Short mmCIF file of C-alpha atoms in Angstrom, two decimals:
data_model
loop_
_atom_site.label_atom_id
_atom_site.label_comp_id
_atom_site.label_asym_id
_atom_site.label_seq_id
_atom_site.Cartn_x
_atom_site.Cartn_y
_atom_site.Cartn_z
CA UNK R 1 149.42 368.64 153.43
CA UNK R 2 146.79 366.36 151.99
CA UNK R 3 148.48 366.66 148.57
CA UNK R 4 151.84 365.61 150.11
CA UNK R 5 150.26 362.56 151.80
CA UNK R 6 148.65 361.52 148.53
CA UNK R 7 151.99 361.74 146.78
CA UNK R 8 153.63 359.65 149.54
CA UNK R 9 150.94 357.08 149.34
CA UNK R 10 151.30 356.87 145.56
CA UNK R 11 155.05 356.48 145.83
CA UNK R 12 154.58 353.75 148.44
CA UNK R 13 152.07 351.94 146.20
CA UNK R 14 154.46 352.19 143.25
CA UNK R 15 157.37 350.89 145.39
CA UNK R 16 155.35 347.96 146.60
CA UNK R 17 154.06 347.11 143.13
CA UNK R 18 157.63 347.27 141.65
CA UNK R 19 158.96 345.11 144.58
CA UNK R 20 156.19 342.57 144.10
CA UNK R 21 156.85 342.36 140.29
CA UNK R 22 160.55 341.94 140.89
CA UNK R 23 160.02 339.22 143.48
CA UNK R 24 157.72 337.42 141.06
CA UNK R 25 160.14 337.69 138.17
CA UNK R 26 163.23 336.82 140.21
CA UNK R 27 161.82 334.03 142.42
CA UNK R 28 158.29 332.81 141.69
CA UNK R 29 158.21 332.76 137.92
CA UNK R 30 159.48 329.33 136.82
CA UNK R 31 159.55 327.42 133.50
CA UNK R 32 158.17 323.92 133.20
CA UNK R 33 160.83 321.31 132.26
CA UNK R 34 160.48 318.16 130.37
CA UNK R 35 160.57 314.81 132.23
CA UNK R 36 163.85 313.06 132.64
CA UNK R 37 164.59 309.93 130.55
CA UNK R 38 163.26 306.92 132.42
CA UNK R 39 165.98 305.31 134.61
CA UNK R 40 165.78 302.06 136.41
CA UNK R 41 166.02 302.30 140.15
CA UNK R 42 168.66 300.24 142.04
CA UNK R 43 167.12 299.73 145.41
CA UNK R 44 169.77 300.02 148.17
CA UNK R 45 169.97 297.72 151.15
CA UNK R 46 169.84 300.03 154.19
CA UNK R 47 170.43 299.15 157.81
CA UNK R 48 169.96 301.24 160.91
CA UNK R 49 173.39 302.01 162.32
CA UNK R 50 173.22 302.55 166.03
CA UNK R 51 174.47 305.96 167.06
CA UNK R 52 173.75 307.69 163.83
CA UNK R 53 171.75 310.96 163.64
CA UNK R 54 171.41 314.10 161.58
CA UNK R 55 171.18 317.55 163.04
CA UNK R 56 170.09 320.89 161.46
CA UNK R 57 172.60 323.65 162.02
CA UNK R 58 171.07 326.92 160.71
CA UNK R 59 173.47 329.83 160.46
CA UNK R 60 171.10 332.25 158.74
CA UNK R 61 167.51 332.60 157.46
CA UNK R 62 165.28 335.06 155.59
CA UNK R 63 161.48 335.34 155.35
CA UNK R 64 161.25 332.55 157.95
CA UNK R 65 157.53 333.17 158.55
CA UNK R 66 156.63 332.43 154.89
CA UNK R 67 156.61 329.23 152.86
CA UNK R 68 159.27 330.59 150.52
CA UNK R 69 161.70 331.42 153.42
CA UNK R 70 165.40 330.58 152.84
CA UNK R 71 167.92 328.99 155.14
CA UNK R 72 171.69 328.47 155.13
CA UNK R 73 174.12 326.43 157.19
CA UNK R 74 174.94 322.76 157.59
CA UNK R 75 173.63 319.27 158.29
CA UNK R 76 175.72 317.50 160.87
CA UNK R 77 175.74 313.70 160.55
CA UNK R 78 176.75 311.92 163.73
CA UNK R 79 178.32 308.49 163.12
CA UNK R 80 180.28 306.10 165.33
CA UNK R 81 183.16 306.22 162.93
CA UNK R 82 183.45 309.96 163.03
CA UNK R 83 181.08 312.95 162.33
CA UNK R 84 180.42 314.57 158.96
CA UNK R 85 179.58 318.22 158.20
CA UNK R 86 177.52 318.72 155.03
CA UNK R 87 178.03 322.27 153.71
CA UNK R 88 179.08 325.12 156.01
CA UNK R 89 177.19 328.28 155.03
CA UNK R 90 178.94 331.54 154.70
CA UNK R 91 181.92 332.84 156.56
CA UNK R 92 181.38 335.12 159.53
CA UNK R 93 183.76 337.53 157.71
CA UNK R 94 181.51 337.54 154.65
CA UNK R 95 181.32 341.37 154.38
CA UNK R 96 185.08 341.71 154.55
CA UNK R 97 185.55 338.88 151.97
CA UNK R 98 183.45 340.62 149.32
CA UNK R 99 184.70 344.13 149.99
CA UNK R 100 187.40 343.94 147.34
CA UNK R 101 185.11 343.28 144.40
CA UNK R 102 184.01 345.90 141.85
CA UNK R 103 180.88 347.71 142.85
CA UNK R 104 178.45 345.82 140.67
CA UNK R 105 179.75 342.42 141.81
CA UNK R 106 179.81 343.59 145.38
CA UNK R 107 176.28 344.78 145.21
CA UNK R 108 175.00 341.49 143.85
CA UNK R 109 176.86 339.47 146.48
CA UNK R 110 175.69 341.78 149.20
CA UNK R 111 172.04 341.81 148.10
CA UNK R 112 171.68 338.09 147.43
CA UNK R 113 173.97 335.71 149.39
CA UNK R 114 174.71 338.49 151.77
CA UNK R 115 171.28 338.13 153.16
CA UNK R 116 172.26 334.71 154.48
CA UNK R 117 175.50 335.65 156.28
CA UNK R 118 175.86 334.01 159.70
CA UNK R 119 174.27 335.61 162.75
CA UNK R 120 176.29 333.20 164.92
CA UNK R 121 179.54 331.58 163.87
CA UNK R 122 179.27 327.93 162.85
CA UNK R 123 181.56 326.61 165.59
CA UNK R 124 179.44 328.27 168.30
CA UNK R 125 176.32 326.57 166.93
CA UNK R 126 178.00 323.24 166.85
CA UNK R 127 179.06 323.65 170.47
CA UNK R 128 175.40 324.28 171.33
CA UNK R 129 174.44 320.83 170.14
CA UNK R 130 177.43 319.18 171.82
CA UNK R 131 179.66 318.87 168.90
CA UNK R 132 183.38 319.73 169.16
CA UNK R 133 184.40 321.21 165.73
CA UNK R 134 187.91 319.96 166.29
CA UNK R 135 186.74 316.35 166.37
CA UNK R 136 184.84 316.34 163.01
CA UNK R 137 186.13 313.69 160.72
CA UNK R 138 185.20 315.40 157.43
CA UNK R 139 183.30 318.20 155.74
CA UNK R 140 181.70 317.58 152.40
CA UNK R 141 180.53 320.52 150.18
CA UNK R 142 177.59 320.14 147.79
CA UNK R 143 179.59 322.62 145.75
CA UNK R 144 182.16 325.36 146.36
CA UNK R 145 180.10 328.53 146.02
CA UNK R 146 180.90 331.05 148.78
CA UNK R 147 177.70 330.57 150.72
CA UNK R 148 178.37 326.80 151.09
CA UNK R 149 182.13 326.84 151.59
CA UNK R 150 182.69 329.99 153.54
CA UNK R 151 181.99 328.54 156.95
CA UNK R 152 185.23 326.48 156.63
CA UNK R 153 187.01 329.68 157.44
CA UNK R 154 185.56 329.57 160.91
CA UNK R 155 186.35 325.99 161.55
CA UNK R 156 189.61 324.22 162.52
CA UNK R 157 191.30 322.69 159.45
CA UNK R 158 189.79 319.35 158.54
CA UNK R 159 189.59 317.11 155.47
CA UNK R 160 187.18 318.51 152.87
CA UNK R 161 185.68 316.03 150.46
CA UNK R 162 185.64 317.47 146.80
CA UNK R 163 185.89 315.98 143.35
CA UNK R 164 188.60 316.77 140.80
CA UNK R 165 185.94 318.65 138.65
CA UNK R 166 184.90 320.87 141.53
CA UNK R 167 188.43 321.62 142.61
CA UNK R 168 189.31 322.68 139.02
CA UNK R 169 186.16 324.83 138.86
CA UNK R 170 186.93 326.51 142.22
CA UNK R 171 190.54 327.28 141.11
CA UNK R 172 189.38 329.00 137.86
CA UNK R 173 190.20 332.79 138.10
CA UNK R 174 187.28 333.63 135.90
CA UNK R 175 184.87 331.96 138.38
CA UNK R 176 186.50 333.71 141.34
CA UNK R 177 186.28 337.03 139.52
CA UNK R 178 182.48 336.64 139.36
CA UNK R 179 182.38 336.19 143.17
CA UNK R 180 180.94 332.66 142.99
CA UNK R 181 184.04 331.23 144.64
CA UNK R 182 186.35 333.02 147.02
CA UNK R 183 190.04 332.52 146.41
CA UNK R 184 190.63 332.58 150.20
CA UNK R 185 188.16 329.71 150.64
CA UNK R 186 190.18 327.51 148.34
CA UNK R 187 193.02 327.56 150.85
CA UNK R 188 190.84 325.20 152.91
CA UNK R 189 190.34 322.79 149.99
CA UNK R 190 192.55 319.90 149.02
CA UNK R 191 195.00 320.44 146.06
CA UNK R 192 193.50 320.21 142.62
CA UNK R 193 195.84 317.33 141.85
CA UNK R 194 194.68 315.36 145.00
CA UNK R 195 190.86 315.20 144.98
CA UNK R 196 189.37 313.64 148.07
CA UNK R 197 186.07 312.42 146.57
CA UNK R 198 185.89 309.85 143.76
CA UNK R 199 182.89 308.00 142.43
CA UNK R 200 182.74 304.25 141.93
CA UNK R 201 180.77 302.86 138.82
CA UNK R 202 178.15 301.48 141.21
CA UNK R 203 174.56 302.40 140.63
CA UNK R 204 172.59 303.78 143.49
CA UNK R 205 168.88 304.66 143.36
CA UNK R 206 168.60 306.36 139.91
CA UNK R 207 172.24 307.39 139.69
CA UNK R 208 174.96 305.50 137.72
CA UNK R 209 177.83 306.46 140.11
CA UNK R 210 178.16 306.65 143.83
CA UNK R 211 180.58 306.90 146.75
CA UNK R 212 179.73 305.14 150.08
CA UNK R 213 181.59 307.27 152.58
CA UNK R 214 181.45 305.01 155.61
CA UNK R 215 181.20 301.73 153.60
CA UNK R 216 178.04 300.80 155.54
CA UNK R 217 175.36 302.53 153.41
CA UNK R 218 174.70 305.27 155.91
CA UNK R 219 175.99 308.20 153.76
CA UNK R 220 176.14 307.81 150.01
CA UNK R 221 177.15 310.57 147.58
CA UNK R 222 176.14 310.88 143.96
CA UNK R 223 177.00 313.36 141.23
CA UNK R 224 174.58 316.29 140.44
CA UNK R 225 176.74 317.99 137.78
CA UNK R 226 175.20 321.14 136.48
CA UNK R 227 174.94 323.92 138.96
CA UNK R 228 178.68 323.52 139.15
CA UNK R 229 180.82 320.84 137.44
CA UNK R 230 181.38 318.92 140.61
CA UNK R 231 178.10 319.48 142.41
CA UNK R 232 177.00 316.41 144.50
CA UNK R 233 174.07 315.16 146.41
CA UNK R 234 174.31 313.35 149.72
CA UNK R 235 171.96 310.53 150.89
CA UNK R 236 171.90 310.22 154.66
CA UNK R 237 170.21 306.95 155.63
CA UNK R 238 169.30 306.90 159.32
CA UNK R 239 167.03 303.93 158.84
CA UNK R 240 165.28 302.08 155.98
CA UNK R 241 162.39 304.50 156.32
CA UNK R 242 164.05 307.68 157.64
CA UNK R 243 166.23 309.13 154.88
CA UNK R 244 167.20 312.51 153.55
CA UNK R 245 168.85 313.53 150.25
CA UNK R 246 170.70 316.80 150.50
CA UNK R 247 170.88 318.31 146.99
CA UNK R 248 172.61 321.59 147.53
CA UNK R 249 171.58 324.20 144.91
CA UNK R 250 170.22 321.65 142.36
CA UNK R 251 166.81 323.19 143.01
CA UNK R 252 165.68 326.34 144.93
CA UNK R 253 163.03 324.55 146.96
CA UNK R 254 160.59 321.76 146.99
CA UNK R 255 158.62 323.23 144.18
CA UNK R 256 161.54 322.38 141.80
CA UNK R 257 161.22 318.65 142.08
CA UNK R 258 157.52 318.48 143.05
CA UNK R 259 156.42 320.44 139.98
CA UNK R 260 159.47 319.84 137.83
CA UNK R 261 160.09 323.51 137.14
CA UNK R 262 163.34 325.39 136.44
CA UNK R 263 165.09 327.35 139.05
CA UNK R 264 164.32 330.91 139.84
CA UNK R 265 166.20 333.62 138.01
CA UNK R 266 168.10 334.31 141.20
CA UNK R 267 169.69 330.86 141.40
CA UNK R 268 169.72 330.20 137.65
CA UNK R 269 172.15 333.05 137.15
CA UNK R 270 174.83 331.08 138.98
CA UNK R 271 174.41 327.74 137.09
CA UNK R 272 177.57 326.75 135.33
CA UNK R 273 175.77 324.62 132.75
CA UNK R 274 172.05 325.52 132.43
CA UNK R 275 171.15 322.61 130.21
CA UNK R 276 172.76 320.05 132.54
CA UNK R 277 171.24 321.80 135.61
CA UNK R 278 167.80 321.51 134.12
CA UNK R 279 168.34 317.78 133.45
CA UNK R 280 169.24 317.31 137.16
CA UNK R 281 165.87 319.01 138.07
CA UNK R 282 164.09 316.44 135.92
CA UNK R 283 166.12 313.59 137.48
CA UNK R 284 165.11 314.76 140.97
CA UNK R 285 161.54 315.00 139.91
CA UNK R 286 161.70 311.38 138.66
CA UNK R 287 163.32 310.30 141.94
CA UNK R 288 160.56 312.09 143.95
CA UNK R 289 157.91 310.22 142.02
CA UNK R 290 159.60 306.87 142.63
CA UNK R 291 160.37 307.69 146.29
CA UNK R 292 157.71 310.11 147.66
CA UNK R 293 158.73 309.31 151.23
CA UNK R 294 162.36 310.39 150.63
CA UNK R 295 162.99 313.85 152.15
CA UNK R 296 164.79 315.81 149.47
CA UNK R 297 166.47 318.90 151.09
CA UNK R 298 167.49 321.81 148.90
CA UNK R 299 170.22 323.72 150.60
CA UNK R 300 168.11 326.89 151.00
CA UNK R 301 164.64 325.42 151.12
CA UNK R 302 163.74 326.09 154.75
CA UNK R 303 160.26 324.49 154.44
CA UNK R 304 161.87 321.06 153.58
CA UNK R 305 164.14 321.33 156.66
CA UNK R 306 161.15 322.06 158.93
CA UNK R 307 159.41 318.92 157.70
CA UNK R 308 162.43 316.60 158.33
CA UNK R 309 163.54 318.33 161.53
CA UNK R 310 160.26 319.01 163.38
CA UNK R 311 162.18 320.34 166.33
CA UNK R 312 163.57 323.13 164.21
CA UNK R 313 167.16 324.49 164.03
CA UNK R 314 169.70 322.86 166.31
CA UNK R 315 167.56 319.75 166.67
CA UNK R 316 168.57 316.21 165.65
CA UNK R 317 166.80 313.23 164.19
CA UNK R 318 168.01 309.67 164.88
CA UNK R 319 167.33 306.41 163.10
CA UNK R 320 166.09 304.64 166.20
#
């Protein structure tokens, strides 16, 4: 009996050691990146728009008691001219959507993004904070990967803001075959020939192009090409001193831009252009140095959300 217990203890020890090593290699081990080329900052004029606020709508989480915990879901921007949903998390039918993939692809999708499938459908969460999904003006996706676009399947049809580059990427059969983009999700997107997001050659902060969605400086979109060809970041300016910059999967977490390190192996695997994606990390690091008070929110970096939304999930922050 004692011999059996010793063997069980040894196997348990080996399992924990292997799991710890895998976690280190897949998530914690990062490569230092060079600094971005210096870029002049164009300081925006920001006003406090009465009636604007931002709300954290979390559809799923993992390891929530640890600093490296992940989140998924949306940021809702309330605006007098109509409300905006930034990203949507995964579909509530996630398991069914990935069921037709070959086993190896299915296993990867199940083990990774599958850990962040919704516990409660997105529309139900929106209702809990007093938002009628049918009255949303827009949704904007940081990019079209399945764990950012899938929630559209649970929402009433609404305009989705995407660039031509991202629409072409999402329509690529080879990308869909890898499981990064679901063909069924593209039915919720605008046609490839009719992109709904275009950038103007107007510099904003450290970016050379921008799109001012409401034309009042409250929500400004900039390109973050690299993770996908049409990845974008979204500045939400609630007041001159209360601002967030939602950067999608440009970095895993705050460590990316604070320490200027490459993404974890888990997220790096889905980068469309690794060299360009690394340049974006450097650019975010430079922006963080210039604007340490700006809250940069990686899509899955739960610690960053908790700092900006001290009330936790389903709480809102206003500019006044």
